[in-house]
PDB file of C-alpha atoms in Angstrom:
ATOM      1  CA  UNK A  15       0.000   0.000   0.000  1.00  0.00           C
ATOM      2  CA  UNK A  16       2.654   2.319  -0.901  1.00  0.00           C
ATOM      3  CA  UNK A  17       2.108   4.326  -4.249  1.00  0.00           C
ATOM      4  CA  UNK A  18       5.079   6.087  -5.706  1.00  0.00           C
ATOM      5  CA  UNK A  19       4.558   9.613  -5.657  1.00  0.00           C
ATOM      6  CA  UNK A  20       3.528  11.930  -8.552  1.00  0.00           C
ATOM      7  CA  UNK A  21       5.325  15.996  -8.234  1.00  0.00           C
ATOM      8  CA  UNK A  22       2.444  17.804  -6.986  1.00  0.00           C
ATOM      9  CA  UNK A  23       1.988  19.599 -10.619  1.00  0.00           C
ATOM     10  CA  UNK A  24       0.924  16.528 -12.274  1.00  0.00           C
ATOM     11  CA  UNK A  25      -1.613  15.636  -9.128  1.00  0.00           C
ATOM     12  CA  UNK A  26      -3.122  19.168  -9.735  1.00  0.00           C
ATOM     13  CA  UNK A  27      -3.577  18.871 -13.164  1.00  0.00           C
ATOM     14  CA  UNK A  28      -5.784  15.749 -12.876  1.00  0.00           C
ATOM     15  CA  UNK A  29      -7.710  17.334 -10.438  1.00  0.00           C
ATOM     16  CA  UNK A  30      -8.063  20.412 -12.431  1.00  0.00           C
ATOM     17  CA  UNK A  31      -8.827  18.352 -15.125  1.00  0.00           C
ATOM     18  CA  UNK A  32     -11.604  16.246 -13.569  1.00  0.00           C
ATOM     19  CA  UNK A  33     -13.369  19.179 -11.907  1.00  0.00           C
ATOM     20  CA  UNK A  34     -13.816  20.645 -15.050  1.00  0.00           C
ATOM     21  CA  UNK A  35     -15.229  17.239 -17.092  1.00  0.00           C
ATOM     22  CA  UNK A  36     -17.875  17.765 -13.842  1.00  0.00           C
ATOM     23  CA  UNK A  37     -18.617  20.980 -13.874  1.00  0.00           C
ATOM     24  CA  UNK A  38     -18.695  21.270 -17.549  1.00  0.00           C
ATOM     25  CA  UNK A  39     -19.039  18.308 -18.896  1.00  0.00           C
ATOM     26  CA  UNK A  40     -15.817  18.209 -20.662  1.00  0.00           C
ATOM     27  CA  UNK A  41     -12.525  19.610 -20.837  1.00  0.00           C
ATOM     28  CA  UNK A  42     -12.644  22.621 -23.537  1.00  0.00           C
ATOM     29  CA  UNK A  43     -10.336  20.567 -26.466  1.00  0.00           C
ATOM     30  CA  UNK A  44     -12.662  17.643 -26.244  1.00  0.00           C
ATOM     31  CA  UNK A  45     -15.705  19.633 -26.377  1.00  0.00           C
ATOM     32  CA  UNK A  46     -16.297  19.010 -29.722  1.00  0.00           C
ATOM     33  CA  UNK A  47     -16.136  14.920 -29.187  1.00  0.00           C
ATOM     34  CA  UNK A  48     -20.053  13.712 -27.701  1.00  0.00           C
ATOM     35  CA  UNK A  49     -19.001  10.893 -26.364  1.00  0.00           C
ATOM     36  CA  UNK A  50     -17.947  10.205 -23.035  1.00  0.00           C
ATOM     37  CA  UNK A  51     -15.690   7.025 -23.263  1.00  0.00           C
ATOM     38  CA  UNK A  52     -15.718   3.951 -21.926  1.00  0.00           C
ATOM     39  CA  UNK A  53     -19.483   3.142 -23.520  1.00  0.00           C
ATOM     40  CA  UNK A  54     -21.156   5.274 -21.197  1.00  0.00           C
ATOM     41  CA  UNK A  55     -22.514   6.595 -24.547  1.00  0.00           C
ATOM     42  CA  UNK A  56     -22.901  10.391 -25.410  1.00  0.00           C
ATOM     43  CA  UNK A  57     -22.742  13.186 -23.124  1.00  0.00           C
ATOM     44  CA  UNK A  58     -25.494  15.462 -21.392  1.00  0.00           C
ATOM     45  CA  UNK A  59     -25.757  18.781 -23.133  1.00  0.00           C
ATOM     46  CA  UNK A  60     -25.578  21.066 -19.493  1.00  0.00           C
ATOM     47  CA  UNK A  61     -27.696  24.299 -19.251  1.00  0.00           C
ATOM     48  CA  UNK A  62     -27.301  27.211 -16.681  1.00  0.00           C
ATOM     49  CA  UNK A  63     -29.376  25.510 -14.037  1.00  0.00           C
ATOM     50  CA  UNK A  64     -27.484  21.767 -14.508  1.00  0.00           C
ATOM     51  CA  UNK A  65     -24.326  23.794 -14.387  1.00  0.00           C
ATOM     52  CA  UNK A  66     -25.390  26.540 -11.661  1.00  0.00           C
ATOM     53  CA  UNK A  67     -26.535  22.953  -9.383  1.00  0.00           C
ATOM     54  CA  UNK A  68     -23.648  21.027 -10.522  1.00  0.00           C
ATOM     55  CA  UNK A  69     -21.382  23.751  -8.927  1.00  0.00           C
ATOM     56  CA  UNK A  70     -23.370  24.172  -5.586  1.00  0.00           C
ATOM     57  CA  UNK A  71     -23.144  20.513  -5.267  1.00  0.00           C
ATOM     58  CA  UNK A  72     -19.062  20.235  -5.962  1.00  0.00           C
ATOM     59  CA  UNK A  73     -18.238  23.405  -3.734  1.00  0.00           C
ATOM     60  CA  UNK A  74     -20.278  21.090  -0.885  1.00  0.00           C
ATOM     61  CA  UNK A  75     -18.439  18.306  -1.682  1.00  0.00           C
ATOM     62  CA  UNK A  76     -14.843  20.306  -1.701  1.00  0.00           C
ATOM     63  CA  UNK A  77     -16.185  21.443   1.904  1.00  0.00           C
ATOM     64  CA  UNK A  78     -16.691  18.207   3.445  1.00  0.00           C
ATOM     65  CA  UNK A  79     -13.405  17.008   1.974  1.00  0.00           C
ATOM     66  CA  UNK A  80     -12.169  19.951   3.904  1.00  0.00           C
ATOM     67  CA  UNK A  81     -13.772  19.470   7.211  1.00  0.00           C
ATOM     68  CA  UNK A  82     -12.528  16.087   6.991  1.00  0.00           C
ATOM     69  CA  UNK A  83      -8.914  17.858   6.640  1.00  0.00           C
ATOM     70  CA  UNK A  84      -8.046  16.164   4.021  1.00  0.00           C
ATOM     71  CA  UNK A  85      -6.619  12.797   5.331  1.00  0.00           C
ATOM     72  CA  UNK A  86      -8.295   9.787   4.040  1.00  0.00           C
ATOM     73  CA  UNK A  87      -6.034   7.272   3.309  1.00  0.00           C
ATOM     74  CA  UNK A  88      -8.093   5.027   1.643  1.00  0.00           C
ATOM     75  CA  UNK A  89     -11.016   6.209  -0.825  1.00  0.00           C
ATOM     76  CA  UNK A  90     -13.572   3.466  -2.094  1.00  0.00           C
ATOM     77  CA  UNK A  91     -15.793   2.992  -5.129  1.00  0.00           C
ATOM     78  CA  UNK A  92     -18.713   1.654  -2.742  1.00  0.00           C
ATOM     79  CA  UNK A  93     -21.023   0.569  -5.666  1.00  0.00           C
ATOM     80  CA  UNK A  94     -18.307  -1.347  -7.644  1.00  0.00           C
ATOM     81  CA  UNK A  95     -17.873  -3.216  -4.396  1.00  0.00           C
ATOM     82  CA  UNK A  96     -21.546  -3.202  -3.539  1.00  0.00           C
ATOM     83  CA  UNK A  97     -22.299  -5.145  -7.270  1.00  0.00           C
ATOM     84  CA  UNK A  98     -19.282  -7.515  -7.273  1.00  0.00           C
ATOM     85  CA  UNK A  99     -20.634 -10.893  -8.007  1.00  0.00           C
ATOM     86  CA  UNK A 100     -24.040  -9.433  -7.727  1.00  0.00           C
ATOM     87  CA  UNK A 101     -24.857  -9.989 -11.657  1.00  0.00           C
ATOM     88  CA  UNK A 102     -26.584 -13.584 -11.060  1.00  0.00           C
ATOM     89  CA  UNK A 103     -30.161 -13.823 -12.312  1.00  0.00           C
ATOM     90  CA  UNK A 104     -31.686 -14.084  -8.645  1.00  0.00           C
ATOM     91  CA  UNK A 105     -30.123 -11.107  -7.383  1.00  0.00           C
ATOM     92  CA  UNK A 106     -31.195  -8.152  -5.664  1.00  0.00           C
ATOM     93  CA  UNK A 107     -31.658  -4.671  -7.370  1.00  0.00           C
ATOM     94  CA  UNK A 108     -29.639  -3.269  -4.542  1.00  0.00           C
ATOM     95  CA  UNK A 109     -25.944  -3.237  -3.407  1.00  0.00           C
ATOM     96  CA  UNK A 110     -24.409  -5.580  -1.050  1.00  0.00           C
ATOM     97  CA  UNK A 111     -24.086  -3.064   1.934  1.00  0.00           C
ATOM     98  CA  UNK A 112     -22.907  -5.994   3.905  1.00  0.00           C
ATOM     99  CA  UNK A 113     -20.081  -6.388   1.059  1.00  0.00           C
ATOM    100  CA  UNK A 114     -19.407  -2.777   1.350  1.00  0.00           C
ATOM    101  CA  UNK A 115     -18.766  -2.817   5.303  1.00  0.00           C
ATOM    102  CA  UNK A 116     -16.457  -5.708   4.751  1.00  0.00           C
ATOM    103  CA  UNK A 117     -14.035  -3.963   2.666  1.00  0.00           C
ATOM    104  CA  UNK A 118     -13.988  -0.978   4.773  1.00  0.00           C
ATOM    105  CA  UNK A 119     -13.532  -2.709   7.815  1.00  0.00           C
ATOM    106  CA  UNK A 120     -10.612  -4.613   6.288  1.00  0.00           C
ATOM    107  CA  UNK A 121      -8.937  -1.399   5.353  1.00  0.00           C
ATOM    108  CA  UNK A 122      -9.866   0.090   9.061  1.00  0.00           C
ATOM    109  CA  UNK A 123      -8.409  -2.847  10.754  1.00  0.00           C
ATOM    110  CA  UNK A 124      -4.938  -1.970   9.091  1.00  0.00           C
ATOM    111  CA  UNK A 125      -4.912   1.532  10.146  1.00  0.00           C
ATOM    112  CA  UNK A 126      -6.478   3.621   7.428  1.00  0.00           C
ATOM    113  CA  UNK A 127      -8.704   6.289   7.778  1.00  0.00           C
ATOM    114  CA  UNK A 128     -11.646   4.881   4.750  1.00  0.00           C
ATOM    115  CA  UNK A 129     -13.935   7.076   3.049  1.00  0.00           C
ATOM    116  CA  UNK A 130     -16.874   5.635   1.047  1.00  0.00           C
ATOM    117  CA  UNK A 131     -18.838   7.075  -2.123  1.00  0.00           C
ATOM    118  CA  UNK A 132     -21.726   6.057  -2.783  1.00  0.00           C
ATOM    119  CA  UNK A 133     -24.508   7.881  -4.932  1.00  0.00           C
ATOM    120  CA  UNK A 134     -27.743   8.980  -2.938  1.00  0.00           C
ATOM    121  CA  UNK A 135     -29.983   7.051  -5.191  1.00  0.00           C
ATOM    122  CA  UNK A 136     -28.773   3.742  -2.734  1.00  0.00           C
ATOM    123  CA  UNK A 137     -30.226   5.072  -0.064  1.00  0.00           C
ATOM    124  CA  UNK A 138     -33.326   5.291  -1.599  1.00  0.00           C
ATOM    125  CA  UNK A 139     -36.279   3.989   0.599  1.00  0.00           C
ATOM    126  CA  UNK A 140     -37.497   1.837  -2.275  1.00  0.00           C
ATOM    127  CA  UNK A 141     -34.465   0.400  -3.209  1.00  0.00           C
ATOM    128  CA  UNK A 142     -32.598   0.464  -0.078  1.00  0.00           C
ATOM    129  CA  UNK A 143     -33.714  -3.041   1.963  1.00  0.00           C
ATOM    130  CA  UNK A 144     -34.901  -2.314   5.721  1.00  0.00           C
ATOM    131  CA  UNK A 145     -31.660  -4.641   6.871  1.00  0.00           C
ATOM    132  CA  UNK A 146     -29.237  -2.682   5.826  1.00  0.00           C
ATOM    133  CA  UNK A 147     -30.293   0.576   7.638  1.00  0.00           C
ATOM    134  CA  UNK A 148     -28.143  -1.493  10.542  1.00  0.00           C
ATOM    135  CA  UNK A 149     -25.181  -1.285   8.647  1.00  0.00           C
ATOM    136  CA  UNK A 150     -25.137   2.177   7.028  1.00  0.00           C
ATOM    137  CA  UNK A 151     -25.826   3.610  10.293  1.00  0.00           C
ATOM    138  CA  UNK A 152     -22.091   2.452  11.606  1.00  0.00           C
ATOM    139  CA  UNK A 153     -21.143   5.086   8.113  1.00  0.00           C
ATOM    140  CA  UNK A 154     -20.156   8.489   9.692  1.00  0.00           C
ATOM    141  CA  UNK A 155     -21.437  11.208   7.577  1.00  0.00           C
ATOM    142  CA  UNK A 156     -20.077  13.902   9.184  1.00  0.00           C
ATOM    143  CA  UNK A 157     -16.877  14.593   8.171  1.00  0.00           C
ATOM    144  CA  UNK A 158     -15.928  17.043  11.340  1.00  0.00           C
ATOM    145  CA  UNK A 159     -16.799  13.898  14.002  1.00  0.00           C
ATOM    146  CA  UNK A 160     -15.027  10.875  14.933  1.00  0.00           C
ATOM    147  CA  UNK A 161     -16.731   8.040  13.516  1.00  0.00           C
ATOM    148  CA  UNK A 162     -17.054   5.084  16.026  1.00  0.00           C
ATOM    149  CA  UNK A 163     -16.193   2.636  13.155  1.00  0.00           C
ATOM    150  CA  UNK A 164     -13.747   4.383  11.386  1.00  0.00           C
ATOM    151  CA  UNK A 165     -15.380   4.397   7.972  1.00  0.00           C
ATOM    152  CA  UNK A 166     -16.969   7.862   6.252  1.00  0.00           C
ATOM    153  CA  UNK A 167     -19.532   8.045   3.882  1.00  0.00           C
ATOM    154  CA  UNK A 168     -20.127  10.769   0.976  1.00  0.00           C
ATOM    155  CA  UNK A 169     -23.487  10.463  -0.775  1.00  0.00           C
ATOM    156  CA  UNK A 170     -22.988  11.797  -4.259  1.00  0.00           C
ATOM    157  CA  UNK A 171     -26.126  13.811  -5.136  1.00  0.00           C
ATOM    158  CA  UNK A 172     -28.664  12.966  -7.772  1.00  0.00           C
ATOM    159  CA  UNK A 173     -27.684  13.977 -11.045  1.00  0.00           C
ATOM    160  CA  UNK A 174     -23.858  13.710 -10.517  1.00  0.00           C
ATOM    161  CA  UNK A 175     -21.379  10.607 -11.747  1.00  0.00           C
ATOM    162  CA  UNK A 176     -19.674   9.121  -8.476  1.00  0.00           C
ATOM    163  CA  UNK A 177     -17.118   7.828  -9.924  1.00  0.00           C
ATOM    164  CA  UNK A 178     -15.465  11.827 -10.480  1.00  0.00           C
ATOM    165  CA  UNK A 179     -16.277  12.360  -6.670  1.00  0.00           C
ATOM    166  CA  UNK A 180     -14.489   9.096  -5.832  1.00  0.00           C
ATOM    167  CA  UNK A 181     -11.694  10.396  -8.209  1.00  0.00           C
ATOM    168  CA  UNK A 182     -11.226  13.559  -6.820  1.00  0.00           C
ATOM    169  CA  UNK A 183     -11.107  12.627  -3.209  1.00  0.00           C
ATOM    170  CA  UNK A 184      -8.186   9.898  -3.913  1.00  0.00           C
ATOM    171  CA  UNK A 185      -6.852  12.731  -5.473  1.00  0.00           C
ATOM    172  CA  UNK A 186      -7.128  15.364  -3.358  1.00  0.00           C
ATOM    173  CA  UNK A 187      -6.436  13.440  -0.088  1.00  0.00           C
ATOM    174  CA  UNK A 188      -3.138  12.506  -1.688  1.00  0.00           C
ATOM    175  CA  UNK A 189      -2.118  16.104  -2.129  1.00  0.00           C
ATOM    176  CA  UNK A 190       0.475  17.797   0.198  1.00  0.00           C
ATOM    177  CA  UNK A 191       2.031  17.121   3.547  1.00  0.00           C
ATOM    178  CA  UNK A 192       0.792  14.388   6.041  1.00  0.00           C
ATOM    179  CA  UNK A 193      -0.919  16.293   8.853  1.00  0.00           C
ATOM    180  CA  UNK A 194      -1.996  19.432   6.617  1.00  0.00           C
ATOM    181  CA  UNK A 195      -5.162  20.996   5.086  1.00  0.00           C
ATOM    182  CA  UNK A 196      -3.619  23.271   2.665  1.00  0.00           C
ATOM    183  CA  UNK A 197      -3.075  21.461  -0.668  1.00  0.00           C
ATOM    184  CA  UNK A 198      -2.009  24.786  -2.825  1.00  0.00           C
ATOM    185  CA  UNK A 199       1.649  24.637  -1.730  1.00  0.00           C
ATOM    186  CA  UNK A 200       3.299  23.098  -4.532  1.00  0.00           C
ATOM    187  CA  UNK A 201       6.584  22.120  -2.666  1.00  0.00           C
ATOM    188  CA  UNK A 202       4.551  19.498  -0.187  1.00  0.00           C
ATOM    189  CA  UNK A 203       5.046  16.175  -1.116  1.00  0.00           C
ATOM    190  CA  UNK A 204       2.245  13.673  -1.984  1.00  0.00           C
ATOM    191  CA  UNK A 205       0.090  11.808   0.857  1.00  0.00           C
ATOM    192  CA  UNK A 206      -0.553   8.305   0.648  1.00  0.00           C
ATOM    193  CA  UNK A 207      -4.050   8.152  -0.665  1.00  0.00           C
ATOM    194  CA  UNK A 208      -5.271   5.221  -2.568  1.00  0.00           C
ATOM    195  CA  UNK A 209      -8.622   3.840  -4.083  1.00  0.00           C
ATOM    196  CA  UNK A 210      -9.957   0.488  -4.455  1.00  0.00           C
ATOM    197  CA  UNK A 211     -12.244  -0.385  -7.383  1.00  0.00           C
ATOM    198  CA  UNK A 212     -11.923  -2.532 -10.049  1.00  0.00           C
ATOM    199  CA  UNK A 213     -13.345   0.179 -12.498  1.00  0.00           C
ATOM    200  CA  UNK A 214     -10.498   0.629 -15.089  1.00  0.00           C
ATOM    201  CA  UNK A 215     -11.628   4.261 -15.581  1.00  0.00           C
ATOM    202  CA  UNK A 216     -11.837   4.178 -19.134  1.00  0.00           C
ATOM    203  CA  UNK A 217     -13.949   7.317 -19.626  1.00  0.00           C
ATOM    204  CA  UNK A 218     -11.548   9.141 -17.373  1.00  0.00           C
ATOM    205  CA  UNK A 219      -8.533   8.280 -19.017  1.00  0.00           C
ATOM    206  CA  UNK A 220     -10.649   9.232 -22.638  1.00  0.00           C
ATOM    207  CA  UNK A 221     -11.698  12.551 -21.377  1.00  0.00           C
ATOM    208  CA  UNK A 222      -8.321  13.795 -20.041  1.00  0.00           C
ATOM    209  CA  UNK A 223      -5.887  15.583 -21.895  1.00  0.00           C
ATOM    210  CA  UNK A 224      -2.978  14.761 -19.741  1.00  0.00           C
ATOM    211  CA  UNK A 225      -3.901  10.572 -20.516  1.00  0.00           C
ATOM    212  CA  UNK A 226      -0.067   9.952 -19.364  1.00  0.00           C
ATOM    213  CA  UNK A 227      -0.176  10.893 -16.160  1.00  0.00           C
ATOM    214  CA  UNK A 228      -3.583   9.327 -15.316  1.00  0.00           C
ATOM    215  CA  UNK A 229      -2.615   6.444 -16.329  1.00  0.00           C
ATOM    216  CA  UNK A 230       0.721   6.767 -14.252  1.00  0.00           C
ATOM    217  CA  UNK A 231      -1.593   7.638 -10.798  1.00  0.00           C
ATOM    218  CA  UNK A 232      -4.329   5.167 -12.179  1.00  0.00           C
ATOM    219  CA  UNK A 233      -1.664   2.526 -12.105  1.00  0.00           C
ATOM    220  CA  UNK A 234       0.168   3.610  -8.677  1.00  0.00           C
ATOM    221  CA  UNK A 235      -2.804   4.412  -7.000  1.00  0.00           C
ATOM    222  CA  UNK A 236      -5.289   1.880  -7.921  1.00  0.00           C
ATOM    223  CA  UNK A 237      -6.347  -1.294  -5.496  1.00  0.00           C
ATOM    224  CA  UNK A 238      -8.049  -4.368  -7.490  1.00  0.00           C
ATOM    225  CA  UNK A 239     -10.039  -6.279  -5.159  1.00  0.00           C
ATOM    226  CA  UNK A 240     -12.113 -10.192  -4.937  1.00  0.00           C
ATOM    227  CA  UNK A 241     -13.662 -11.833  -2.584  1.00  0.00           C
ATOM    228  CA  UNK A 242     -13.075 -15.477  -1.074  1.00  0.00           C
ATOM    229  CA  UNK A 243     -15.704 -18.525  -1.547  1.00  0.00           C
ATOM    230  CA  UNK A 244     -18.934 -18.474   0.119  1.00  0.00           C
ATOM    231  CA  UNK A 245     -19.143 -20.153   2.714  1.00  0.00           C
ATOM    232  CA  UNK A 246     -22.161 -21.624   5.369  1.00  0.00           C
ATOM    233  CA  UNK A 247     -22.170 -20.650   8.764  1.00  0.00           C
ATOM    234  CA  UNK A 248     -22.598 -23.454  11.211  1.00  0.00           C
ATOM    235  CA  UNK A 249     -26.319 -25.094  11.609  1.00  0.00           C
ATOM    236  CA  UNK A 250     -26.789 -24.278  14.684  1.00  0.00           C
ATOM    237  CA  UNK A 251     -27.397 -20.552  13.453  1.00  0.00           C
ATOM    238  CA  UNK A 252     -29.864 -19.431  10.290  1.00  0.00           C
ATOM    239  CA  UNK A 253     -27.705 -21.176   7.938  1.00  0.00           C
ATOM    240  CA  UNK A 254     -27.405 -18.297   5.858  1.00  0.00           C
ATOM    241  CA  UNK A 255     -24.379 -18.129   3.529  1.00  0.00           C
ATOM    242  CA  UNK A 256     -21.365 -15.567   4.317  1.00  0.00           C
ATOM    243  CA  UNK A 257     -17.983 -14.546   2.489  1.00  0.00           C
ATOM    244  CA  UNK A 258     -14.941 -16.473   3.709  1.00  0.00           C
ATOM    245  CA  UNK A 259     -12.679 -13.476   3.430  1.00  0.00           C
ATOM    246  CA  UNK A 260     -11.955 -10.425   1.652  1.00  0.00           C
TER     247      UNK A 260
END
């Protein structure tokens, strides 16, 4: 879990870069390409209002990253590791939650300080199963507290693509000195920050200009996950199925 570091010029220019694919929907020499990569098909034509929102709703986000003070060491894609394995023909509409807690846990119990994004529409009360309120509820939501378990959440708002929040919070939390808020110095050297997903980020790496160095922090910064067999719990309990291990 050590990345090598990127100078803190290139880590600015990716975030630059994917603040302005959110806010705009594009970076300006790729405006005349509709497509956004990675067959997530074309992209949304933005008016005022989408833009005018879509700012309100990053400036909160930039906040909360803030309040947090910057320090997550680990940043996690929470709905690629809610749908792993969850593409059988029986399965639930929803996201594992349970899934979800396991992976933060894991990176808790080794001493990391785990953020999760997740997009609000999984909290939704007709998608979201009554069960899991049990488990989301250990999720600290607000970044200025200490959260009993260790593990953040950040509920992307509707309308918005998670994946750039996710994004920018690896990158962001990975900017300057351990210990510090300020990330505009451009002599501090890189914190560890890294993100687990196995999203290979194509539309990222097809709407950036600088593709080089994204794929450089992509491949530094980047944690590929699985999960063990399933498993039954002894009989003498529900005899539901569990994972074996992360």
């Amino acid at each position: 879990l050590s990345p090598c570091p990127l100078s803190p010029s290139s880590l600015r220019t990716l975030q630059q870069m994917n603040e302005t694919i959110v806010l705009q929907g594009n970076v300006p020499q790729h405006a005349d390409n509709p497509y956004q990569g990675g067959k997530k098909g074309k992209k949304k034509d933005l008016n005022e209002p989408m833009i005018s929102r879509r700012e309100t709703q990053w400036q909160h986000f930039n906040n909360w990253i803030q309040q947090a003070n910057n320090n997550f060491t680990i940043v996690i894609d929470a709905a690629n590791v809610g749908y792993y394995q969850c593409n059988f023909g029986t399965a639930p509409k929803h996201v594992d939650y349970h899934q979800i807690h396991w992976m933060a846990k894991h990176f808790v119990n080794l001493g990391h300080k785990v953020l999760l994004v997740l997009h609000q529409r999984h909290f939704h009360p007709n998608l979201m199963p009554s069960w899991a309120h049990a488990v989301v509820d250990q999720w600290c939501t607000d970044a200025e507290r200490k959260s009993d378990s260790g593990i953040y959440l950040y509920r992307a708002h509707t309308g918005t693509n998670d994946d750039c929040y996710w994004l920018h919070a690896a990158l962001k939390c990975g900017f300057g000195e351990e210990g510090t808020t300020d990330g505009d110095d451009a002599t501090k050297r890189e914190r560890r920050c890294l993100v687990v997903t196995n999203d290979e980020m194509r539309d990222h790496h097809f709407q950036m200009l600088s593709q080089r160095q994204f794929l450089r922090w992509k491949e530094r910064h980047q944690i590929h996950f699985k999960f063990g067999d399933w498993e039954t719990v002894p009989p003498d309990t529900s005899g539901r199925v569990i994972r074996r291990r992360i």
